[in-house]
Every structure is written in structure tokens, then in C-alpha cells.
Coordinates of C-alpha atoms and ligand atoms in Angstrom, one line a residue:
M255 CA 232.9 207.9 111.7
Q256 CA 236.2 209.5 113.8
S257 CA 238.5 206.8 115.9
F258 CA 238.0 206.7 119.9
G259 CA 241.4 205.8 120.1
F260 CA 240.6 202.5 121.1
D261 CA 243.4 200.0 122.0
N262 CA 242.3 196.5 122.1
T263 CA 244.0 194.6 124.4
Y264 CA 241.5 191.9 125.2
A265 CA 241.2 191.1 121.7
R266 CA 244.5 191.3 120.9
E267 CA 246.4 189.4 123.8
L268 CA 243.1 186.5 124.5
P269 CA 242.1 184.6 121.2
G270 CA 240.1 182.0 122.1
T271 CA 238.6 183.5 124.8
Y272 CA 235.5 185.7 122.6
A273 CA 233.8 185.4 119.3
P274 CA 234.2 188.6 116.7
G275 CA 230.6 190.1 116.7
K276 CA 228.7 192.6 114.5
P277 CA 226.0 194.9 116.2
A278 CA 222.5 194.7 115.0
T279 CA 221.1 197.2 113.0
A280 CA 218.7 199.5 114.3
P281 CA 216.0 200.9 112.2
A282 CA 215.4 204.2 113.8
P283 CA 218.1 205.3 116.5
R284 CA 217.4 208.1 118.6
L285 CA 219.5 209.1 121.4
L286 CA 217.8 208.7 124.6
F287 CA 220.7 209.5 127.1
A288 CA 224.3 211.1 126.9
N289 CA 226.6 211.1 129.8
L290 CA 228.7 214.1 128.9
A291 CA 230.9 214.2 132.3
L292 CA 232.0 210.3 131.6
A293 CA 232.9 211.7 127.8
E294 CA 235.2 214.0 129.4
E295 CA 236.8 211.7 131.9
L296 CA 237.3 209.5 129.2
G297 CA 238.9 211.9 126.8
L298 CA 236.1 211.5 124.4
P299 CA 235.3 214.9 122.4
A300 CA 231.4 216.1 123.6
E301 CA 231.3 215.8 119.5
V302 CA 231.2 211.8 120.1
L303 CA 227.8 212.2 122.0
Q304 CA 226.5 215.7 120.7
G305 CA 227.5 215.6 116.5
P306 CA 225.1 214.3 114.0
D307 CA 225.7 210.6 113.8
A308 CA 225.7 210.1 117.7
A309 CA 222.4 208.2 117.6
A310 CA 223.5 206.2 115.0
L311 CA 226.9 205.4 117.0
F312 CA 225.2 204.4 120.0
A313 CA 222.4 202.3 118.1
G314 CA 225.1 200.3 116.9
N315 CA 224.8 201.4 113.3
L316 CA 228.1 203.2 112.9
L317 CA 231.3 202.2 114.7
P318 CA 234.4 204.0 115.3
P319 CA 236.8 202.3 112.6
D320 CA 239.2 201.2 115.6
A321 CA 236.3 199.6 117.5
E322 CA 236.8 195.5 117.4
P323 CA 233.5 194.1 118.5
I324 CA 233.7 191.1 120.3
A325 CA 231.5 189.0 122.7
Q326 CA 233.3 187.6 125.8
A327 CA 233.0 183.9 126.8
Y328 CA 232.4 183.1 130.5
A329 CA 230.4 180.8 132.4
G330 CA 228.9 181.2 136.2
H331 CA 226.9 180.0 138.9
Q332 CA 223.1 181.2 138.6
F333 CA 221.2 180.8 141.7
G334 CA 223.9 178.0 142.8
G335 CA 223.8 175.7 139.5
F336 CA 226.6 176.1 137.5
S337 CA 226.3 177.1 133.9
P338 CA 229.4 176.1 131.8
Q339 CA 228.9 178.7 129.1
L340 CA 226.8 182.0 129.0
G341 CA 229.1 184.5 127.8
D342 CA 227.8 187.5 126.7
G343 CA 224.9 186.9 124.7
R344 CA 223.5 190.5 124.1
A345 CA 226.8 192.8 124.8
L346 CA 229.6 193.4 122.5
L347 CA 232.8 194.8 124.1
L348 CA 233.8 197.5 121.3
G349 CA 237.7 198.2 122.7
E350 CA 239.5 199.6 125.3
L351 CA 240.2 203.5 126.2
I352 CA 242.8 205.0 128.5
D353 CA 240.8 207.1 130.8
R354 CA 241.8 210.7 131.7
A355 CA 243.3 209.2 135.1
G356 CA 245.3 206.8 133.4
Q357 CA 242.8 204.0 133.6
R358 CA 242.0 201.4 131.3
R359 CA 238.4 200.8 130.5
D360 CA 236.3 199.1 128.3
I361 CA 233.5 200.6 126.4
A362 CA 230.5 197.9 125.3
F363 CA 227.2 197.8 124.1
K364 CA 224.3 196.1 125.6
G365 CA 221.4 194.8 123.4
S366 CA 223.2 195.6 120.6
G367 CA 221.9 191.7 119.2
R368 CA 222.5 188.0 118.9
T369 CA 226.0 186.5 119.6
P370 CA 227.4 183.1 119.3
F371 CA 226.5 183.1 123.1
S372 CA 222.8 184.2 122.6
R373 CA 221.5 180.7 123.2
G374 CA 217.8 181.3 123.0
G375 CA 218.0 184.9 123.4
D376 CA 217.0 187.7 120.8
G377 CA 220.3 189.8 122.0
K378 CA 218.4 192.9 122.3
A379 CA 217.0 195.1 125.3
A380 CA 214.3 197.5 125.8
V381 CA 214.5 201.1 126.6
G382 CA 213.6 200.9 130.6
P383 CA 215.6 198.4 132.1
M384 CA 218.4 200.3 130.0
L385 CA 217.4 203.7 131.6
R386 CA 217.3 201.9 134.9
E387 CA 220.8 200.8 134.2
V388 CA 221.7 204.5 133.9
L389 CA 219.7 205.7 136.8
M390 CA 221.7 202.7 139.5
G391 CA 224.5 203.2 137.9
E392 CA 224.5 206.9 138.2
A393 CA 223.2 206.8 141.8
M394 CA 225.9 204.3 142.9
H395 CA 228.2 206.3 141.4
A396 CA 227.1 209.6 143.0
L397 CA 226.9 207.8 146.1
G398 CA 230.9 207.0 146.1
I399 CA 230.1 203.1 145.2
R400 CA 232.5 201.3 142.3
T401 CA 230.7 200.4 139.6
T402 CA 230.2 200.5 135.9
R403 CA 228.5 203.8 134.1
A404 CA 226.1 204.0 131.3
L405 CA 228.0 206.5 128.5
A406 CA 224.9 206.5 125.9
V407 CA 221.2 205.0 125.3
A408 CA 220.1 204.8 122.0
A409 CA 216.6 204.0 121.2
T410 CA 216.9 201.5 118.2
G411 CA 213.1 202.1 117.0
E412 CA 212.9 198.6 116.9
L413 CA 210.1 196.8 119.0
V414 CA 211.3 193.9 121.4
R415 CA 209.1 191.4 122.5
R416 CA 208.8 190.5 126.0
E417 CA 205.5 190.0 128.3
T418 CA 204.5 192.6 126.0
A419 CA 205.9 194.4 123.0
L420 CA 208.6 196.9 124.0
P421 CA 210.7 200.0 122.5
G422 CA 214.5 198.8 122.4
A423 CA 217.4 200.3 122.9
V424 CA 221.1 199.9 123.5
L425 CA 223.2 200.7 126.0
T426 CA 227.0 201.7 125.9
R427 CA 228.4 200.6 129.3
V428 CA 232.0 201.6 130.7
A429 CA 233.9 199.5 132.9
A430 CA 236.9 199.1 134.9
S431 CA 236.6 196.0 132.7
H432 CA 233.7 193.2 132.2
L433 CA 235.6 190.6 134.1
R434 CA 234.2 188.0 136.4
V435 CA 234.5 185.4 138.6
G436 CA 232.5 183.5 135.6
S437 CA 235.4 184.0 133.1
F438 CA 237.7 182.2 135.1
Q439 CA 235.1 179.3 135.7
F440 CA 234.7 179.3 131.8
F441 CA 238.1 177.7 131.1
A442 CA 238.7 176.5 134.6
A443 CA 235.3 173.9 133.9
R444 CA 236.7 173.0 130.6
G445 CA 240.1 172.2 132.3
E446 CA 242.2 174.9 129.5
L447 CA 244.9 175.4 132.0
D448 CA 246.8 177.4 129.6
M449 CA 244.0 179.4 128.2
L450 CA 243.2 180.1 132.1
G451 CA 246.7 181.0 133.1
R452 CA 247.2 183.7 130.2
L453 CA 243.4 184.9 131.4
A454 CA 244.7 185.1 134.9
D455 CA 247.9 186.8 134.0
Y456 CA 246.1 189.7 131.9
T457 CA 243.6 190.3 134.9
I458 CA 246.4 190.6 137.3
A459 CA 248.0 192.9 135.0
R460 CA 244.8 194.8 134.7
H461 CA 243.8 194.9 138.0
D462 CA 246.4 194.5 140.3
P463 CA 249.9 195.1 138.2
D464 CA 251.9 195.3 141.7
L465 CA 251.4 191.6 141.2
I466 CA 252.8 190.6 137.5
G467 CA 255.4 188.2 137.8
A468 CA 255.0 187.6 141.2
P469 CA 255.5 183.5 142.2
D470 CA 252.3 183.7 144.3
R471 CA 250.5 186.1 142.1
Q472 CA 247.2 183.9 142.0
L473 CA 247.1 183.9 145.8
G474 CA 247.9 187.7 145.8
F475 CA 245.2 188.4 143.1
L476 CA 242.6 186.4 145.1
R477 CA 243.6 188.3 148.2
A478 CA 243.2 191.8 146.2
V479 CA 239.6 190.8 144.9
A480 CA 238.2 189.3 148.2
E481 CA 239.1 192.9 149.5
R482 CA 237.6 194.9 146.8
Q483 CA 234.6 192.8 147.1
A484 CA 234.5 192.9 151.1
R485 CA 234.6 197.1 150.8
L486 CA 231.9 196.8 147.9
V487 CA 229.2 195.1 149.5
A488 CA 229.9 196.5 152.7
Q489 CA 229.1 199.7 150.7
W490 CA 226.1 198.2 149.3
L491 CA 225.0 197.4 152.8
N492 CA 225.5 200.8 154.1
V493 CA 223.2 202.5 151.4
G494 CA 220.3 199.5 151.4
F495 CA 221.2 198.3 147.9
I496 CA 220.0 195.0 146.9
H497 CA 222.1 193.6 143.9
G498 CA 219.4 190.8 143.3
V499 CA 221.5 188.5 140.9
M500 CA 224.8 188.0 142.8
N501 CA 225.8 185.3 140.3
T502 CA 229.2 184.4 140.0
D503 CA 228.9 186.1 135.7
N504 CA 227.5 189.2 138.0
M505 CA 230.6 189.4 140.3
A506 CA 233.3 191.4 138.5
L507 CA 236.8 191.3 139.5
S508 CA 237.7 194.7 139.1
G509 CA 235.4 195.2 142.5
E510 CA 232.9 197.3 140.5
T511 CA 229.2 196.8 140.6
I512 CA 227.8 195.0 137.6
D513 CA 225.1 193.8 135.7
Y514 CA 221.9 196.3 136.7
G515 CA 219.0 193.8 136.3
P516 CA 216.4 193.1 139.2
C517 CA 218.5 195.8 141.5
A518 CA 216.6 197.9 144.1
F519 CA 217.2 200.2 147.1
M520 CA 215.4 199.0 150.3
E521 CA 212.9 201.6 151.7
A522 CA 211.9 200.4 155.2
Y523 CA 214.6 198.3 157.0
D524 CA 214.6 194.9 156.6
P525 CA 216.9 192.7 156.5
A526 CA 215.4 189.8 154.4
A527 CA 214.3 192.6 151.8
V528 CA 213.9 190.9 148.1
F529 CA 212.7 192.0 145.1
S530 CA 213.4 190.1 142.5
S531 CA 210.1 188.3 140.9
I532 CA 213.0 185.3 140.5
D533 CA 214.6 185.0 143.9
H534 CA 211.9 183.0 145.3
N535 CA 213.9 181.8 148.1
G536 CA 215.2 184.9 149.2
R537 CA 219.0 183.8 148.4
Y538 CA 220.3 187.3 147.2
A539 CA 217.8 189.5 149.7
Y540 CA 219.9 191.9 151.5
A541 CA 221.2 190.4 154.5
N542 CA 222.3 187.4 152.1
Q543 CA 224.7 189.4 150.3
P544 CA 227.9 189.2 152.2
A545 CA 227.5 185.0 152.7
I546 CA 227.1 184.8 148.8
A547 CA 230.2 187.2 148.0
H548 CA 231.8 184.9 150.2
W549 CA 230.4 181.3 148.3
N550 CA 231.1 183.4 144.8
L551 CA 234.6 183.8 146.4
A552 CA 234.8 180.5 147.3
R553 CA 234.2 179.6 143.0
F554 CA 236.6 182.1 142.2
A555 CA 239.4 180.5 144.4
E556 CA 238.6 177.1 143.0
T557 CA 239.4 178.4 139.6
L558 CA 242.8 179.3 140.5
L559 CA 244.1 176.5 142.2
P560 CA 245.2 174.4 139.5
L561 CA 247.3 177.7 138.4
M562 CA 248.5 177.7 141.6
A563 CA 249.8 174.3 142.5
D564 CA 250.9 171.3 139.8
A565 CA 248.0 169.0 139.5
D566 CA 250.4 165.8 140.5
D567 CA 251.8 167.5 142.9
E568 CA 250.1 166.5 146.4
P569 CA 252.0 168.7 149.0
A570 CA 251.6 171.5 146.7
I571 CA 248.4 171.4 146.1
E572 CA 247.8 170.9 150.1
R573 CA 249.8 174.3 150.4
A574 CA 247.3 176.1 147.7
V575 CA 244.1 175.0 149.1
A576 CA 245.1 176.1 152.5
D577 CA 246.6 179.4 151.3
A578 CA 243.2 180.1 149.3
M579 CA 241.1 178.9 152.4
E580 CA 242.9 181.4 154.9
V581 CA 241.7 184.3 152.2
I582 CA 238.3 182.8 151.7
D583 CA 238.1 182.5 155.8
A584 CA 239.2 186.0 156.3
F585 CA 236.5 187.2 154.1
P586 CA 233.6 187.4 156.5
T587 CA 235.8 189.5 159.0
A588 CA 237.2 191.6 156.1
L589 CA 233.5 192.6 155.4
D590 CA 232.3 193.1 158.6
G591 CA 235.0 195.7 159.6
A592 CA 234.5 197.1 156.1
L593 CA 230.9 197.5 157.1
L594 CA 231.5 198.9 160.4
A595 CA 233.7 201.4 159.3
G596 CA 231.2 203.0 156.9
Q597 CA 228.5 202.2 159.8
R598 CA 230.5 204.3 162.4
H599 CA 230.5 207.3 160.2
K600 CA 227.0 207.2 159.6
L601 CA 226.7 206.8 163.3
G602 CA 229.0 210.0 163.5
L603 CA 231.7 208.4 165.1
F604 CA 234.9 209.5 163.1
A605 CA 237.6 209.9 166.0
A606 CA 240.0 206.7 165.9
T607 CA 239.6 206.6 169.6
P608 CA 238.4 205.0 171.7
A609 CA 237.3 202.3 169.3
D610 CA 235.6 199.6 170.6
D611 CA 234.6 197.3 168.1
A612 CA 232.0 195.1 169.9
A613 CA 230.4 197.8 171.3
D614 CA 230.4 200.4 168.2
A615 CA 228.8 197.3 166.6
A616 CA 226.0 196.4 168.9
L617 CA 225.4 199.8 168.8
A618 CA 224.7 199.6 165.2
A619 CA 222.8 196.4 165.8
D620 CA 220.7 197.6 167.9
W621 CA 219.7 200.8 166.2
L622 CA 219.0 198.7 162.8
T623 CA 217.1 196.3 165.0
L624 CA 214.9 199.4 166.0
L625 CA 214.5 200.5 162.5
H626 CA 213.4 197.0 161.2
T627 CA 210.9 196.1 164.5
Q628 CA 209.4 200.3 163.8
A629 CA 209.2 199.7 160.0
V630 CA 211.4 202.9 159.6
D631 CA 212.8 203.9 156.1
F632 CA 216.6 203.0 156.3
T633 CA 217.8 205.7 154.3
L634 CA 216.0 208.7 156.1
A635 CA 216.4 207.4 159.9
W636 CA 220.1 207.3 158.6
R637 CA 220.1 211.0 157.3
L638 CA 218.0 212.1 160.1
L639 CA 220.4 210.9 162.9
A640 CA 222.2 213.7 162.1
S641 CA 220.0 216.0 163.1
A642 CA 219.9 214.5 166.0
A643 CA 223.6 214.9 166.3
E644 CA 223.1 218.9 166.5
G645 CA 220.3 218.8 169.1
Q646 CA 217.2 218.2 166.8
P647 CA 216.3 214.9 167.4
E648 CA 212.2 215.5 166.2
P649 CA 212.4 214.7 162.6
L650 CA 214.0 211.3 163.5
R651 CA 211.5 210.8 166.5
D652 CA 208.7 211.4 164.2
R653 CA 209.3 208.4 162.2
F654 CA 209.1 206.0 165.5
A655 CA 206.1 204.6 166.8
D656 CA 207.6 203.1 169.7
R657 CA 209.5 206.7 170.9
A658 CA 210.4 205.3 174.3
A659 CA 212.5 202.6 172.5
L660 CA 214.3 205.2 170.2
D661 CA 215.1 207.4 173.0
A662 CA 216.8 204.9 175.3
W663 CA 218.7 203.8 171.9
L664 CA 219.8 208.1 171.4
A665 CA 221.1 208.4 175.1
R666 CA 223.5 205.6 174.8
W667 CA 224.4 206.9 171.2
Q668 CA 224.6 210.3 172.0
A669 CA 227.2 209.3 175.8
R670 CA 229.3 207.4 172.7
C671 CA 229.5 210.3 170.6
A672 CA 230.5 212.6 173.5
S673 CA 233.5 210.4 174.4
D674 CA 235.3 212.0 171.7
G675 CA 234.5 215.8 172.0
M676 CA 233.6 216.2 168.7
P677 CA 231.4 219.6 168.3
G678 CA 227.7 218.7 167.4
A679 CA 227.2 221.0 164.1
E680 CA 230.7 219.6 162.9
R681 CA 229.5 215.8 163.3
A682 CA 226.0 216.3 161.8
Q683 CA 227.7 218.3 158.8
R684 CA 229.9 214.8 158.2
M685 CA 227.3 212.4 158.9
R686 CA 225.3 214.5 156.0
R687 CA 228.7 212.9 154.1
A688 CA 228.0 209.4 155.3
S689 CA 224.2 208.9 154.7
P690 CA 222.2 210.3 151.6
A691 CA 219.2 212.2 151.4
I692 CA 218.7 210.6 148.0
I693 CA 218.6 207.0 147.3
P694 CA 216.8 205.9 143.5
R695 CA 213.4 205.2 145.1
N696 CA 211.5 202.6 143.7
H697 CA 208.5 204.1 142.8
L698 CA 210.1 207.2 141.4
V699 CA 212.2 204.6 139.2
E700 CA 209.4 203.2 137.7
E701 CA 207.8 206.4 137.3
A702 CA 210.5 207.8 135.2
L703 CA 211.3 204.8 133.1
A704 CA 207.4 204.4 132.4
A705 CA 207.4 207.3 130.8
A706 CA 210.0 207.4 129.1
T707 CA 209.1 204.3 127.7
A708 CA 205.4 206.1 126.5
G709 CA 208.1 208.7 125.0
D710 CA 208.6 211.0 127.8
L711 CA 211.9 211.7 129.5
A712 CA 211.2 214.3 131.2
P713 CA 210.5 212.4 134.4
F714 CA 214.0 210.3 133.6
E715 CA 216.2 213.7 133.7
A716 CA 215.0 215.2 136.7
L717 CA 215.1 212.3 138.7
L718 CA 218.6 211.6 137.4
A719 CA 219.7 215.3 137.9
V720 CA 218.5 214.6 142.2
L721 CA 220.3 210.9 141.8
R722 CA 223.9 213.1 141.2
N723 CA 223.5 215.2 144.3
P724 CA 222.3 212.7 146.9
W725 CA 224.0 214.5 149.9
D726 CA 222.2 217.9 149.1
E727 CA 219.7 218.7 152.6
A728 CA 217.4 220.7 150.4
A729 CA 216.5 217.5 149.0
L730 CA 215.0 216.1 151.9
L731 CA 212.1 218.8 151.6
T732 CA 211.5 217.5 148.2
R733 CA 209.0 214.3 146.9
Y734 CA 212.5 212.6 145.8
A735 CA 213.6 211.7 149.4
A736 CA 210.0 210.7 150.4
P737 CA 209.8 206.9 151.3
A738 CA 206.7 205.0 149.2
A739 CA 203.7 203.8 150.5
T740 CA 204.3 200.5 152.4
D741 CA 201.8 198.8 150.5
V742 CA 203.4 199.9 146.9
T743 CA 206.8 198.4 148.6
A744 CA 205.5 195.5 149.3
G745 CA 204.1 194.4 146.4
Y746 CA 207.1 196.0 144.3
R747 CA 209.2 193.6 142.1
T748 CA 212.0 193.8 139.5
F749 CA 212.9 191.8 136.7
C750 CA 216.0 190.5 135.4
G751 CA 215.1 192.8 132.2
T752 CA 216.0 190.3 129.4
Ligands
AMP1007 P1 222.3 188.4 133.2 O1 221.0 187.5 134.2 O2 221.7 190.1 132.5 O3 223.5 188.5 133.9 O4 222.4 187.8 132.3 C1 222.5 186.1 132.4 C2 222.9 185.3 130.8 O5 221.8 185.3 130.1 C3 223.9 186.4 130.0 O6 224.8 185.3 129.5 C4 223.9 187.3 128.9 O7 224.1 187.7 128.2 C5 222.1 186.3 129.1 N1 221.1 187.0 128.1 C6 220.0 188.2 129.2 N2 219.3 188.3 128.2 C7 219.7 188.1 126.9 C8 219.0 188.0 125.7 N3 218.1 189.2 125.6 N4 219.4 187.5 124.6 C9 220.5 186.8 124.6 N5 221.3 186.5 125.8 C10 220.7 187.6 127.0
MG1008 MG1 225.4 189.2 133.3

């Protein structure tokens, strides 16, 4: 087995924050998915994914000699309640690679067996949820949204016990890092300030190197994390993505979307949309995501305070709290700003002036209210608005029951568009780069995963190919763009995939 060229700074620089681990042995490895484009980005030879050892490698049976598998410690607020010890219960970080763009990336297994953090779990994963992570991650990446990505999925040849026995699999996940809010919470909760400080400096060096050594670097880091999170959640909202389990252990400090468990894209626009089978109160519903990100960020700020001021220096603590609060309090406005910037593009408003934020935000809000009250498909409505920009409103109008209400809004919107003088065809073209034709529709994802679980990968592969090209106008005419029947969506439930 050849070396990957790993450089394992986390394992080297942060002893005490992880436990060494070893992947479980898979009885009959078989490669189900290989991401050649990502391997290329990582500078890994295609041979790694295509050679005779690939299945054994990505099922965890053969490790590159320079891999140093470790399970990282972290804590987390799950549905608002604090769990002081979570950690990688079914994941192992193998090592870090510097990609072709010079970025350090983590390569990790998910579903590779028990670790010291497994608690009652088996450490395993099933084929369906791991391929689901492939589809969701690749879709998000194609949509231009920062995300962890799947390098490979290998079936293990073993059954895992869930509600039923399911074929097992190991996912190889690539991430800017796996550092989370929960990583900091783990050491803050234990009062291990030395470790916390080293973790903070490590994370800053990795994600915000401009701040290395700055006296107020923790505050700067908090601000950087907040900015990334505001941009990310705004992007989620603008494609109708519902993460589903925004616990603090699932919020990456890199600003990538991480942990595709019960996530889903909504169909008809509904701010209260929630699909997760365990989210009974809608804590992580579509429209709650900004408030939850805000709350998670406050939990993150709390972990940094002991690094920002000495425990017995009252005035310094007060200053640190005030500084952190300023960042936290600015978050909703930052998120709204990022959301509106995205909405402007979706509305076809690309010129810098005239820019009346309140008027444009109201235009977007009224549009969404129309979609909500008339239960119109979020993705198609935005996409077909582009056609309306070049004088073809009929496909859009066909999706509304109350056309008079739509026409009144369209008149307002057209007047706003006219104010910048952009030709309709150009506006439409640019709008089609802001609103995808294709998202991973729940019924298609389920159909592909059910077939894959039964041994037929063809629907998964076909869906993946379509998801990688989400802006394609021709795709609008295919079944991949069509909404599910409303009763299918109403009854749709997602699971954490544990
Ligand atoms: P998640 O909901 O996937 O973010 O996982 C929350 C926590 O549960 C993490 O600490 C996971 O490592 C752990 N976990 C999830 N599934 C399993 C499993 N099958 N075995 C052991 N630990 C698990
Ligand atoms: Mg998680």
C-alpha cells in the first residue's frame, strides 16, 4: 500500500485531544463510490481509487503506511442539552493532506467501527446513509456551498443492525477540518484551559492564519467563525436546505456544511418545514436555522472567554464579554445581509445601485409569502422567475392557483428590475446561475438509496450525475426537476442514520 503523503498536525500538535484508533475489519469490501475529481483535487493518484487495493483501503482493511488513525474528542449541545462527551464514536481521522490549492484537508473514515467515544453505539454505518452523504455533499458542492465531501464509499460485506439489518459501509470524508464548536466545548467544560488554548491556536493557524499571534486573536477568530457561519446559513436558506441536526457538535469552525444526517431540501416553500424524525418541536426547522446558528455561536463564544481574560481580572472579563457580545449581537444582521445579497441575485437584481435594502427585502419576503400561501415549489419558482425576466411568465404562472396575486407582485418586481436597465436575456441568464434547476429531491434520493441498498447502483449514479450539473436548463424538462406529489412530501421523514 502506497503512502498518501499525510502530514498529521492534529495528531502531532494536540496530544490529549484524541484517542488512537484502528478501523474494524470488513469481511468482504466492495467499492461503491469513488470521487475521481476530488482525488485529483487532493493530488491523490487515480490508482488509489481505481487500483486493486481500493476496496480494502476504503473499507478500512488496508491503511496507507503514513495514516495515523485517531478519534477526536468533542462535546456538544444536542437539541439544547449539553453532552460533555461525544467525540468520534464511529469516525477516525486518518490524516491531513495539502491539496493542489495549498489547502490542508482532513481525510477521515465514518462507520469504521468502535472507538473509545462510541458509548452504546456499534461504530458502524449503513450503505444508504453513507451514499446519502455522497449525494447531499456533492449537490451542495455543485451549488457552490462550502461542504465536506465524500472521497469514497465502500461496502463492508457485513450487516449492521438498525431497525432492520442493513448492509454496512464506510465513508471516506474530506473536510477543511473536523474542528467544531463542540471541540472547544469539550475542554472548556472540563476547565482544561491549557488544552483549550492550544486547540484555539491550532484552529486559528489552520483556518485564520492572519490572526496567528495577535493579542486579540480569539475575538478575531470568533468574528471570522461568525462571518463564515452567516454566509453559510444564508446560502442554505437560499437553496431551501434544512440541515436537520444543527447541534453544536455539527457546526464546523471552517464554515463548511458538515454531517449529512437527517438533512433535506424543501419542496413547497414552508418556513416551518422540518423532516427529521427526532426533531419533534421543530427546533431545527428551515426558518429557525439563523436563530440556531446564533445560539450555537453564543455557546462557542462562551468557550473562548476564559482565553480572552484572566479568571480573576474582573474588568478584563467584563471587556471580553462585551467584545464577544458585540460579535454575537451583530450576527443576525450579518446573516440577513448575506441572505438579502443572495436573494437579490435570485431576484435578478445585480446592479449595485439603486439599492434600497428595506424595499428589496420586502420584495423578497412578499414573494416568499406568495410561495408559502400557494404551496409553490421553492426551487422551481425561483428558477422560473428567470424566464419571467425575459418575457416568459407563463411557466411560472402555471404553478400558482391565485394568478392575480402573483401578477401584482410581478408588476412590482418588473418595475424594480427596470430601474437598472439590464436587458432581460442577460438578467435571465444570470438568474439561472443563482437559482438551480436541480436539487436533490427527497423522493429521488430515497429511490436511489433503496435501489443501492438492494444492490443496484444505477439510480444512485444517474442522480449523482444530474446533481453535479444543477444549473442546466435542459434538466428542467426531466423527472429530476419535478416536485414529489404533495402527500409524499408531507409524509417524508429523515433519520440520523445511526
Ligand atoms: P451525529 O448525530 O451523527 O452527529 O452523532 C452524534 C454522536 O453520536 C457523535 O459522537 C457520533 O460519533 C455518535 N454516533 C453516531 N452513530 C454512532 C454509532 N453507530 N456508533 C457509535 N457512535 C455513534
Ligand atoms: Mg455529528
